[in-house]
mmCIF file of C-alpha atoms and ligand atoms in Angstrom:
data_model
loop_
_atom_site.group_PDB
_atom_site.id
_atom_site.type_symbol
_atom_site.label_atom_id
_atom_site.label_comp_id
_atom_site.label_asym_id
_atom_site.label_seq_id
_atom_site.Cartn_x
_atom_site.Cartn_y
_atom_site.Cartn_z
ATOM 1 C CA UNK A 1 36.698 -14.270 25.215
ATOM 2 C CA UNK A 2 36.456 -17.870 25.119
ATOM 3 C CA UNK A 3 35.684 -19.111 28.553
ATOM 4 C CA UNK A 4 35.127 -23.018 27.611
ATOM 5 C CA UNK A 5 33.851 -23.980 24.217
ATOM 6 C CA UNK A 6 30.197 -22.943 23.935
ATOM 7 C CA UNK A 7 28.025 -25.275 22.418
ATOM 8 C CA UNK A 8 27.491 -24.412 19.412
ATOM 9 C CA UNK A 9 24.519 -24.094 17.050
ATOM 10 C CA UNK A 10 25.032 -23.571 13.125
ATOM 11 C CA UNK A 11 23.651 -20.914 11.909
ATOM 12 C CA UNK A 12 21.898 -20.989 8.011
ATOM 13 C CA UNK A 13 23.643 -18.371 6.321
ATOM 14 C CA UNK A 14 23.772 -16.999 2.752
ATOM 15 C CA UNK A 15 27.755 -15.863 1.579
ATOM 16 C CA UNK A 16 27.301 -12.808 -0.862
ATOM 17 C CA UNK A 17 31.061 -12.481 -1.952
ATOM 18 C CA UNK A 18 33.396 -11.193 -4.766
ATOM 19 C CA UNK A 19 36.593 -13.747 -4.495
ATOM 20 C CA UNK A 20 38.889 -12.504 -3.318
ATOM 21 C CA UNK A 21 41.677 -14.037 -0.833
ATOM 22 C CA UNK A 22 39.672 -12.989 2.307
ATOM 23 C CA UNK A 23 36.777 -13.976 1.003
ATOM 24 C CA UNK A 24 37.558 -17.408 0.290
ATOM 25 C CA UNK A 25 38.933 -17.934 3.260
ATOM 26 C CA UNK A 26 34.911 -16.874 4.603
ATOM 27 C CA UNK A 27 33.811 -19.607 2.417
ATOM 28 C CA UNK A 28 35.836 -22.102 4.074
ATOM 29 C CA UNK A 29 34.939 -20.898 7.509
ATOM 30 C CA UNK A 30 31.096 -20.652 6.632
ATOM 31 C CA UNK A 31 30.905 -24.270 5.470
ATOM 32 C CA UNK A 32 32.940 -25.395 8.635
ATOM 33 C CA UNK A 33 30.486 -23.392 10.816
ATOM 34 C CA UNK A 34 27.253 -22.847 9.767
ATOM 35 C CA UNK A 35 24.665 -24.221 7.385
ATOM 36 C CA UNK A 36 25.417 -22.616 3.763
ATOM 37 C CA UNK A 37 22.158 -22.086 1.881
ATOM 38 C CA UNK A 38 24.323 -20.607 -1.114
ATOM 39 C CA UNK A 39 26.978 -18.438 -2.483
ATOM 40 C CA UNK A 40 25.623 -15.619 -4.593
ATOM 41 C CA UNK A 41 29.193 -13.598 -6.530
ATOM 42 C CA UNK A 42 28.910 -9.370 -7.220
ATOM 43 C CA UNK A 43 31.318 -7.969 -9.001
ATOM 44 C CA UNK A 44 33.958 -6.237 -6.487
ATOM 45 C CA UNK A 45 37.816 -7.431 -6.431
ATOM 46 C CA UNK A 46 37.535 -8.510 -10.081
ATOM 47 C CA UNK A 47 34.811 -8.610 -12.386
ATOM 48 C CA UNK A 48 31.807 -10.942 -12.142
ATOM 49 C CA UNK A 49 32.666 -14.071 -13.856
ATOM 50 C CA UNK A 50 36.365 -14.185 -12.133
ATOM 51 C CA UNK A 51 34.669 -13.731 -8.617
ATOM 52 C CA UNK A 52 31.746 -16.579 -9.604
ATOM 53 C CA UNK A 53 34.971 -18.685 -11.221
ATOM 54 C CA UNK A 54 36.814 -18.310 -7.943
ATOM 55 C CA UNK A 55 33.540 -19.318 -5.879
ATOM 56 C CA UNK A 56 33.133 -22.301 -8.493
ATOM 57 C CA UNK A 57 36.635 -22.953 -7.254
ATOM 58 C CA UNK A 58 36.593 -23.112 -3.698
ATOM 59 C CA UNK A 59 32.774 -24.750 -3.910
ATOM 60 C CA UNK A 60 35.304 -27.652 -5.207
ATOM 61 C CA UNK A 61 38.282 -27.244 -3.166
ATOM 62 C CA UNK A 62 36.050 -27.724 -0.087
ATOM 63 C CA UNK A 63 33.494 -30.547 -1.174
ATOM 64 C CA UNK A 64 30.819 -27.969 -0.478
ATOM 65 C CA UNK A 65 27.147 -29.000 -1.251
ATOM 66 C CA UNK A 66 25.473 -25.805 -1.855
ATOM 67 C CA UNK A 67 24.466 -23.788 -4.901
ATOM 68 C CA UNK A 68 26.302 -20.488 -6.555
ATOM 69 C CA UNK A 69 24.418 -18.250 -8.410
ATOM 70 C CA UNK A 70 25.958 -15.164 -10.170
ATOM 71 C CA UNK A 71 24.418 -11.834 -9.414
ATOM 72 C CA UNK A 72 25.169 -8.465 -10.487
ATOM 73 C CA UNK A 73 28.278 -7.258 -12.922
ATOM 74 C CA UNK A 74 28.401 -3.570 -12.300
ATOM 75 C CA UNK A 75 26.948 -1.375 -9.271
ATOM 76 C CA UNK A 76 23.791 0.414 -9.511
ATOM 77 C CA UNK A 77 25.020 4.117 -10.075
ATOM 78 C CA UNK A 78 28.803 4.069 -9.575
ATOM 79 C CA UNK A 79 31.411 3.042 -12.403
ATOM 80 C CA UNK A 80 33.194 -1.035 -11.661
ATOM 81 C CA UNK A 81 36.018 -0.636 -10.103
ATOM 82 C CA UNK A 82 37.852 -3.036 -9.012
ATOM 83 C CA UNK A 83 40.835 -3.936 -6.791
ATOM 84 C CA UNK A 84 43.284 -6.857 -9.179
ATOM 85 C CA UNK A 85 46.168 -4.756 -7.426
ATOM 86 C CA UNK A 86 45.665 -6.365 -4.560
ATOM 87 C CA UNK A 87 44.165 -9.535 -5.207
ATOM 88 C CA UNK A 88 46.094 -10.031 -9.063
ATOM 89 C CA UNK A 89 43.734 -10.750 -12.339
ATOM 90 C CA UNK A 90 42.714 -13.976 -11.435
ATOM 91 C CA UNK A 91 41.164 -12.567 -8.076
ATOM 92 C CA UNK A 92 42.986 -15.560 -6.336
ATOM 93 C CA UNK A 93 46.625 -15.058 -7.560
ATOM 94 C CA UNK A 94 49.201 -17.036 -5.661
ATOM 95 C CA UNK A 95 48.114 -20.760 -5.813
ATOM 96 C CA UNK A 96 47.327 -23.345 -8.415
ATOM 97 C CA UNK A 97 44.069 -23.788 -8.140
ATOM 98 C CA UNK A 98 41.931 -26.726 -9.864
ATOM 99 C CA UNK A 99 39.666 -25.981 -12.671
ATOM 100 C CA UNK A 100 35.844 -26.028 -11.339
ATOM 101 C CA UNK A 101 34.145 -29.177 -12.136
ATOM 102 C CA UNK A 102 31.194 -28.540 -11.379
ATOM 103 C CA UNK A 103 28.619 -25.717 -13.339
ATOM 104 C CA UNK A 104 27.335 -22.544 -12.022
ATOM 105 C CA UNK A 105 23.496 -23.185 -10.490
ATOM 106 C CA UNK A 106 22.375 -19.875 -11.780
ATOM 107 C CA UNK A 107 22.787 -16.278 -12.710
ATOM 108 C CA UNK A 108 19.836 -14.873 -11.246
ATOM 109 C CA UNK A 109 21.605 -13.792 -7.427
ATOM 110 C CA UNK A 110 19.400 -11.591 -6.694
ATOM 111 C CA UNK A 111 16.147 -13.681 -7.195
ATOM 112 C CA UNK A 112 17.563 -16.471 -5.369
ATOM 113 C CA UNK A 113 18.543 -14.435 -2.495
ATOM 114 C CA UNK A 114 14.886 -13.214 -2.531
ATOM 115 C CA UNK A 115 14.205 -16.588 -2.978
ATOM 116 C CA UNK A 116 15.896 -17.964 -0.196
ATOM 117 C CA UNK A 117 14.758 -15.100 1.991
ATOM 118 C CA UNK A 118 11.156 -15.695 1.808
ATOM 119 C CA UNK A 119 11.631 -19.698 2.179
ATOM 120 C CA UNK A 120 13.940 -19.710 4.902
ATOM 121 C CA UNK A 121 13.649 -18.941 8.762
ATOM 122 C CA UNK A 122 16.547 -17.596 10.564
ATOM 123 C CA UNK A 123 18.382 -17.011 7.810
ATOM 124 C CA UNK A 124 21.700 -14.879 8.191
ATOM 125 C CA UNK A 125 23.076 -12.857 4.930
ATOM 126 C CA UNK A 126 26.560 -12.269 4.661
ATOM 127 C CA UNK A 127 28.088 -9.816 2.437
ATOM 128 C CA UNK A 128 31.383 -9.502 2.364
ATOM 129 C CA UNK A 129 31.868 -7.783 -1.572
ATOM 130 C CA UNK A 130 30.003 -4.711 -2.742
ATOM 131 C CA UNK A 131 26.345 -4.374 -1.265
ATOM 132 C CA UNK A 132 25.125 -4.170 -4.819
ATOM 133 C CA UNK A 133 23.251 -7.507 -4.788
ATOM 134 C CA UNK A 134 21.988 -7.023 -1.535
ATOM 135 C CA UNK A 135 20.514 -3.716 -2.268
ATOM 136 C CA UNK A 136 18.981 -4.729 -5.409
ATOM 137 C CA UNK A 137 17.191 -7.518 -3.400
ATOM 138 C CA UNK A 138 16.049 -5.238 -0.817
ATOM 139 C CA UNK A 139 14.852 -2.275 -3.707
ATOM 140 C CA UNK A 140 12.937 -4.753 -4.826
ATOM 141 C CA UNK A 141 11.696 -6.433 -1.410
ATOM 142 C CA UNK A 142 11.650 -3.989 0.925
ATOM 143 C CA UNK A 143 10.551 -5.559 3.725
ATOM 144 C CA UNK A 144 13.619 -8.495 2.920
ATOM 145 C CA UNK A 145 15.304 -7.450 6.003
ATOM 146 C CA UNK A 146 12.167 -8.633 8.072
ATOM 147 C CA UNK A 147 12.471 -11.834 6.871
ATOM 148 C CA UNK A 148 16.058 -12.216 8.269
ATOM 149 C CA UNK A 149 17.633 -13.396 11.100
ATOM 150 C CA UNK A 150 19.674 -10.512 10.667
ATOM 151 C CA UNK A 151 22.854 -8.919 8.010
ATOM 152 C CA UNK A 152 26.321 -9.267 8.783
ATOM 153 C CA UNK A 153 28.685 -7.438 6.575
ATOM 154 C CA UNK A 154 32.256 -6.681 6.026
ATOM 155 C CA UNK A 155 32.843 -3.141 5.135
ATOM 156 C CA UNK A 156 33.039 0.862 6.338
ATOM 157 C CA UNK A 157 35.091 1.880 9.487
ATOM 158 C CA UNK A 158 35.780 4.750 10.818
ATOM 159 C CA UNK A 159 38.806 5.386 8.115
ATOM 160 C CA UNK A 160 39.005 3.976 4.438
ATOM 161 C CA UNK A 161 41.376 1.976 2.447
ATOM 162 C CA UNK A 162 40.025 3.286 -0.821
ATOM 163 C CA UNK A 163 40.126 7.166 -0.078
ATOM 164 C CA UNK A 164 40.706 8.598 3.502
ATOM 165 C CA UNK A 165 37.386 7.707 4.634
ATOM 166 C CA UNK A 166 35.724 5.023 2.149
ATOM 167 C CA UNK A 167 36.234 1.237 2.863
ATOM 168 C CA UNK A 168 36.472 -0.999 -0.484
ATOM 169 C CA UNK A 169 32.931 -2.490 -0.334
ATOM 170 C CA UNK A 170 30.866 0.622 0.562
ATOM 171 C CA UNK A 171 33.112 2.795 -1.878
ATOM 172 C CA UNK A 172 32.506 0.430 -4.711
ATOM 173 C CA UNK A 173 28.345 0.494 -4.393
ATOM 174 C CA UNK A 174 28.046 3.355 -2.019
ATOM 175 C CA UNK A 175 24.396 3.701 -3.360
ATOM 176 C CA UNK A 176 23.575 -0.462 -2.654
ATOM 177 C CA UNK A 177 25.353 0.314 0.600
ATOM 178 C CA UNK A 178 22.702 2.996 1.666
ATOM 179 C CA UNK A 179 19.796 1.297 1.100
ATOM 180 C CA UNK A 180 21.346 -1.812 3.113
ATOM 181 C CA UNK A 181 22.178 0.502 5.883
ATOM 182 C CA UNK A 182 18.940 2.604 5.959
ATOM 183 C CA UNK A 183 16.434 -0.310 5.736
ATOM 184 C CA UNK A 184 17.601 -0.853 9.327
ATOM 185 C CA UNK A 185 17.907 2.410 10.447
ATOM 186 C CA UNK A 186 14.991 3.064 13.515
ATOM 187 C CA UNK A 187 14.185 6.322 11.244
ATOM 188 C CA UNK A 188 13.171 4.646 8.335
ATOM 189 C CA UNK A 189 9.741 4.130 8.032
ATOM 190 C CA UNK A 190 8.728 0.039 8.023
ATOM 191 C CA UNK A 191 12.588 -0.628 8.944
ATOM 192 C CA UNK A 192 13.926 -3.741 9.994
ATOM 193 C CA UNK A 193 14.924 -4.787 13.795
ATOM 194 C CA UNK A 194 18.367 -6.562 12.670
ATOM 195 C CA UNK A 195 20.749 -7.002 13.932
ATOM 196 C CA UNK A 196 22.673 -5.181 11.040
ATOM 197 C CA UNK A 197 26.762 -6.702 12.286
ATOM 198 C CA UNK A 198 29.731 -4.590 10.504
ATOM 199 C CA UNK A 199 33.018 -5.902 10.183
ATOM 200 C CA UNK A 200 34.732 -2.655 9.660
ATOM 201 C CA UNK A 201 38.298 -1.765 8.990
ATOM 202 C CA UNK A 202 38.554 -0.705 12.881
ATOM 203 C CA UNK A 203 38.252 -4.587 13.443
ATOM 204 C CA UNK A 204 39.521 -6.056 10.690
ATOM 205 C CA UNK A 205 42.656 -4.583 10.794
ATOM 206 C CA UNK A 206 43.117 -6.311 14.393
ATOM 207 C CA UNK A 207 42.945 -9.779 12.334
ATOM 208 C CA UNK A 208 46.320 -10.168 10.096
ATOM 209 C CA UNK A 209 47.752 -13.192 8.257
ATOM 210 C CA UNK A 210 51.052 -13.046 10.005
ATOM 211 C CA UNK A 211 54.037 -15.177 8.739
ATOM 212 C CA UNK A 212 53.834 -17.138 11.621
ATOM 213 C CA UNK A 213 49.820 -17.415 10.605
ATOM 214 C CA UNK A 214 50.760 -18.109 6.996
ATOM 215 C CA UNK A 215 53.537 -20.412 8.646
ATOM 216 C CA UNK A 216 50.700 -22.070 10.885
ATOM 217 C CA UNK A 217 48.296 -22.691 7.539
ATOM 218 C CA UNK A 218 51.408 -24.141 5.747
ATOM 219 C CA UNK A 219 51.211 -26.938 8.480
ATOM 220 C CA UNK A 220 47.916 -28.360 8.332
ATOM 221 C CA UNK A 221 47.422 -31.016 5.686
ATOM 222 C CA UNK A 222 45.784 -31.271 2.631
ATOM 223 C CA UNK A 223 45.084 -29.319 -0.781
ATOM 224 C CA UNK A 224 42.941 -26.853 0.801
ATOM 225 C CA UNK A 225 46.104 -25.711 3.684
ATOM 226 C CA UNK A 226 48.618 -25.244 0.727
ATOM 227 C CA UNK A 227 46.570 -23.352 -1.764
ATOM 228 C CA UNK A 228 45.489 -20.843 1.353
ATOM 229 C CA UNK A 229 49.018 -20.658 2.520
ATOM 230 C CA UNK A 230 49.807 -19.909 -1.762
ATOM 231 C CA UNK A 231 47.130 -17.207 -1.287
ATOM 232 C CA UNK A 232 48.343 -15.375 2.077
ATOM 233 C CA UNK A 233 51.442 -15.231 1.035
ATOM 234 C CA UNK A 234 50.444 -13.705 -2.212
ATOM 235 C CA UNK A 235 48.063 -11.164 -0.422
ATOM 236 C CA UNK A 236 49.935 -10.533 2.189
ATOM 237 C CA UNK A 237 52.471 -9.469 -0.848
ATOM 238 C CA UNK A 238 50.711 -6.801 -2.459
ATOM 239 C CA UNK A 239 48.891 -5.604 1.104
ATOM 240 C CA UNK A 240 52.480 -4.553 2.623
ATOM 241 C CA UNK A 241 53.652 -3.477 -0.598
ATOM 242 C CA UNK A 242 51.103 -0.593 0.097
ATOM 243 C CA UNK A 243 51.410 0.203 2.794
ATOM 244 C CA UNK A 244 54.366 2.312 5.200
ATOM 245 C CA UNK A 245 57.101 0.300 6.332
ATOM 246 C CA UNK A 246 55.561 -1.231 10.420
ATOM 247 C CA UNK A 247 52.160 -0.562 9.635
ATOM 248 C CA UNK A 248 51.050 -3.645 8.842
ATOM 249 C CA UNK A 249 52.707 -7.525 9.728
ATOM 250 C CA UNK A 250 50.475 -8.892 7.120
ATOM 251 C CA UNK A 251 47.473 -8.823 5.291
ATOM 252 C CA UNK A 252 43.825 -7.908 6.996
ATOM 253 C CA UNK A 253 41.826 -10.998 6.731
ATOM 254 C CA UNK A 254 38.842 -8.906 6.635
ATOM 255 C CA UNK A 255 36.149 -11.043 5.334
ATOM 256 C CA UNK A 256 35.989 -14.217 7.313
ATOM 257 C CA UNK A 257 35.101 -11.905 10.636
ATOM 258 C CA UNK A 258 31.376 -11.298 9.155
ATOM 259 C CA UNK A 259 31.045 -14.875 9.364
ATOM 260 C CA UNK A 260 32.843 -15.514 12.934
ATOM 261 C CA UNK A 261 30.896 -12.758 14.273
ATOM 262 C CA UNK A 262 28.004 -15.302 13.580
ATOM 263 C CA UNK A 263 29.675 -18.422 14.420
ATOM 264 C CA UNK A 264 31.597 -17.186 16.884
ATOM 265 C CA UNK A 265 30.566 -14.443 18.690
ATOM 266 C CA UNK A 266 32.209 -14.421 21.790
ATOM 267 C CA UNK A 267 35.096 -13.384 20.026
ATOM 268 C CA UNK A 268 34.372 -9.824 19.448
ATOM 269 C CA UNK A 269 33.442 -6.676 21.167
ATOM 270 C CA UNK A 270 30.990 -4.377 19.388
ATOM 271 C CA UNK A 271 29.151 -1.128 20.117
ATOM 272 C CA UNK A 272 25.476 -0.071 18.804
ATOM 273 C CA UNK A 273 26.030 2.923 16.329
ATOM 274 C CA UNK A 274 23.921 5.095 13.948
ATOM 275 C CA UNK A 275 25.475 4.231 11.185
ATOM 276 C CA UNK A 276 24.679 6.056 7.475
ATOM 277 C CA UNK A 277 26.409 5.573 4.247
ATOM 278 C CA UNK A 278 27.569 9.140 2.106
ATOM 279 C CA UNK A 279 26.719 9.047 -1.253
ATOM 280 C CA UNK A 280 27.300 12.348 -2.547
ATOM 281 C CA UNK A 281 30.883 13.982 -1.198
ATOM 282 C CA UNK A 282 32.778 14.872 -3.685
ATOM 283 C CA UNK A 283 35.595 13.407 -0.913
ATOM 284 C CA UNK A 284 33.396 11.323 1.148
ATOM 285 C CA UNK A 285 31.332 9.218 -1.072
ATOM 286 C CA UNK A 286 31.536 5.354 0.507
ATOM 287 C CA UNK A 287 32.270 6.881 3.799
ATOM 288 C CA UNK A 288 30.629 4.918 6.701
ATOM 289 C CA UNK A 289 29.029 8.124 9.174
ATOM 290 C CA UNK A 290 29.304 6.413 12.494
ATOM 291 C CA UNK A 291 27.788 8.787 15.170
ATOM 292 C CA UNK A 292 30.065 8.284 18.076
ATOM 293 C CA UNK A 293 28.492 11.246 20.018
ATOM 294 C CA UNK A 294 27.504 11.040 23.268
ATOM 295 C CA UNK A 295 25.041 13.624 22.840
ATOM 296 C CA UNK A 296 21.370 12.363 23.670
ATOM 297 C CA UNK A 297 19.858 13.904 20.879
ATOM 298 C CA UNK A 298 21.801 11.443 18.346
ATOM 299 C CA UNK A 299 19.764 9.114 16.407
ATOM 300 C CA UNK A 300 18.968 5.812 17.317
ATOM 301 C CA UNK A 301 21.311 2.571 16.582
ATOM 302 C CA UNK A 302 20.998 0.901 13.080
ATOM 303 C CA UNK A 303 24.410 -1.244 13.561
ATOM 304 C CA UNK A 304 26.388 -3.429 15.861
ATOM 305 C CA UNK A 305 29.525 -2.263 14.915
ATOM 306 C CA UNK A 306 32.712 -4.763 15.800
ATOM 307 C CA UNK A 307 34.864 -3.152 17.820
ATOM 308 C CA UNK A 308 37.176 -5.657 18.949
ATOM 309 C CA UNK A 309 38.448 -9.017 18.194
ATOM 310 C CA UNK A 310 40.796 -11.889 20.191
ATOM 311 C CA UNK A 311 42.739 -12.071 16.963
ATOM 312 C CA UNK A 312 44.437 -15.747 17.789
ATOM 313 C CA UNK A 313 41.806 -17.053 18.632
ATOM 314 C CA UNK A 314 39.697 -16.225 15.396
ATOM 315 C CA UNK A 315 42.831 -17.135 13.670
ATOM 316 C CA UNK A 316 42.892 -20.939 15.498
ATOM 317 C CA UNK A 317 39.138 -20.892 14.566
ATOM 318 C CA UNK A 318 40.273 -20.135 10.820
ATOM 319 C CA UNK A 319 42.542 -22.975 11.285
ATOM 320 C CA UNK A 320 40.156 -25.721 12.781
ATOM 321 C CA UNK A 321 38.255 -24.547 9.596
ATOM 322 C CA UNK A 322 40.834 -25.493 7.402
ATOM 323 C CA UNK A 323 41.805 -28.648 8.798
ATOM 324 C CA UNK A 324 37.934 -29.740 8.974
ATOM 325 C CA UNK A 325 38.786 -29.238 4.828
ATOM 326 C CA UNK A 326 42.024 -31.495 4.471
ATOM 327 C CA UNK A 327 41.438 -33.605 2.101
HETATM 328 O O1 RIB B 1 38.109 -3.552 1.997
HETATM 329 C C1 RIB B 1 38.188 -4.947 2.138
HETATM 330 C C2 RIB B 1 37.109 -5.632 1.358
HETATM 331 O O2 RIB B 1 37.245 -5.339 -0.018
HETATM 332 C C3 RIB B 1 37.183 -7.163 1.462
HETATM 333 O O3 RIB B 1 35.894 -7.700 1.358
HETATM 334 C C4 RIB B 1 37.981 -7.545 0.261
HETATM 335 O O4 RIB B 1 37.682 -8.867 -0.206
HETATM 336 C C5 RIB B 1 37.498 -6.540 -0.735
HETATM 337 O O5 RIB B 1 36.274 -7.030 -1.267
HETATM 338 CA CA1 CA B 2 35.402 -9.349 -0.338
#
């Protein structure tokens, strides 16, 4: 928990996204935060050039001063999927948003995370789409995680929202996801020390745009405040639409924890897991194995998996983001 405001340094960090409401709103809170190196798109939510249009978009909506360069458009083995039922065509249905004004840097993602890997020190990478650009990057670099100050992703938990047991992210590149997950894993021959952070649906799902959140948005300000507020309310939509009447009182604002976890760490609880991706079930493929045992003989920690979150106070930190933004 907060006990006094820490001072606080900003981390260099590299967004990895699909856009996405949640992830936007991780844009916003990396560039209020931390030092963004760039935003490299995947293909997740909706296809590539709507996610690298939406992160063309908020680059814009935010003044931010830092490259995008498109990556990969389907995942390595898996068919696309995508999710526009919850996030609508556009990716970022709900708000009229500007036109981007200003032109994509690149669309060689993967070579400029490499890139930006070997150049940088202390550099953070944060997924929060499909792991397909991440994995490519590491196929071809294996010792990438090295380089790192460490990974911090959003996706897995111990339950899924695409099957019973497969999160969005893993499900969609369950193959990318393994190789992100096993080049940290103490097994692996050469792996990486980490930290390896997952925002899974166990914490995630602690961290909802409530209507008095969406409410609280709606007050601050500026462009930025009313398109978000457009976007919650649009997301929040189509997330309780799905879901059993109680179960949710909004929408899980998944991806902006992978960053906060980073920024903001005091905010979470997490526990040290073994944690493997399934790529083969027939019912379990993009299921996140976390060994909760507390038999001796389990294998070592790969992950710092978040446990815990003080929701309103991630949620005022969201807010401080967007008002640093209110132009
Ligand atoms: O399962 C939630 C994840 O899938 C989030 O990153 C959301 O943006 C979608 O990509
Ligand atoms: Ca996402």
């Amino acid at each position: 928990m907060l006990t006094g405001m820490p001072d606080r340094v900003r981390p260099r960090l590299l967004i990895d996204c699909d856009p996405g409401h949640d992830d936007a709103v991780a844009i916003v809170a990396a560039a209020a935060f931390a030092d963004v190196v760039g935003i490299v798109t995947v293909a997740g939510n909706v296809p590539l050039d709507r996610t690298t249009h939406n992160a063309l978009v908020m680059r814009d909506l935010i003044g931010l001063d830092t490259p995008v360069h498109s990556g990969c458009s389907r995942p390595l083995v898996a068919p696309p999927r995508h999710a526009g039922f919850i996030h609508g065509e556009s990716g970022l249905d709900g708000a009229e948003l500007p036109e981007p004004t200003t032109p994509l840097d690149g669309t060689d993602g993967v070579e400029f995370i490499i890139d930006t890997c070997r150049s940088s020190e202390g550099l953070w990478l944060v997924p929060t789409g499909p792991l397909t650009n991440i994995g490519t990057a590491i196929r071809l670099v294996p010792d990438l995680p090295d380089r790192v100050a460490g990974v911090s992703l959003m996706g897995g938990g111990s339950f899924g929202n695409r099957s019973a047991v497969a999160e969005f992210n893993i499900w969609a590149d369950p193959e990318a996801a393994a190789i992100v997950f096993d080049a940290f894993d103490p097994s692996t021959p050469g792996s990486a020390a980490g930290p390896l952070i997952m925002a899974g649906l166990d914490v995630t799902h602690q961290f909802q745009v409530t209507p008095d959140r969406i409410e609280l948005t709606r007050a601050v300000p500026g462009r930025l405040a009313a398109a978000l507020a457009g976007l919650f309310d649009f997301f929040t939509g189509t997330y309780l639409s799905r879901h059993d009447e109680g179960a949710l009182s909004g929408a899980a604002l998944h991806d902006p924890l992978a960053v906060l976890a980073i920024t903001h760490p005091e905010l979470f609880e997490h526990a040290d897991r073994h944690v493997v991706v399934e790529t083969r079930g027939e019912h379990t493929a993009g299921m996140t194995v976390i060994d909760e045992r507390r038999l001796l003989e389990r294998s070592d920690p790969n992950c710092r998996v978040l446990t815990r979150v003080d929701a309103d106070e991630a949620f005022a930190v969201v807010l401080d983001a967007v008002a640093r933004f209110s132009n």
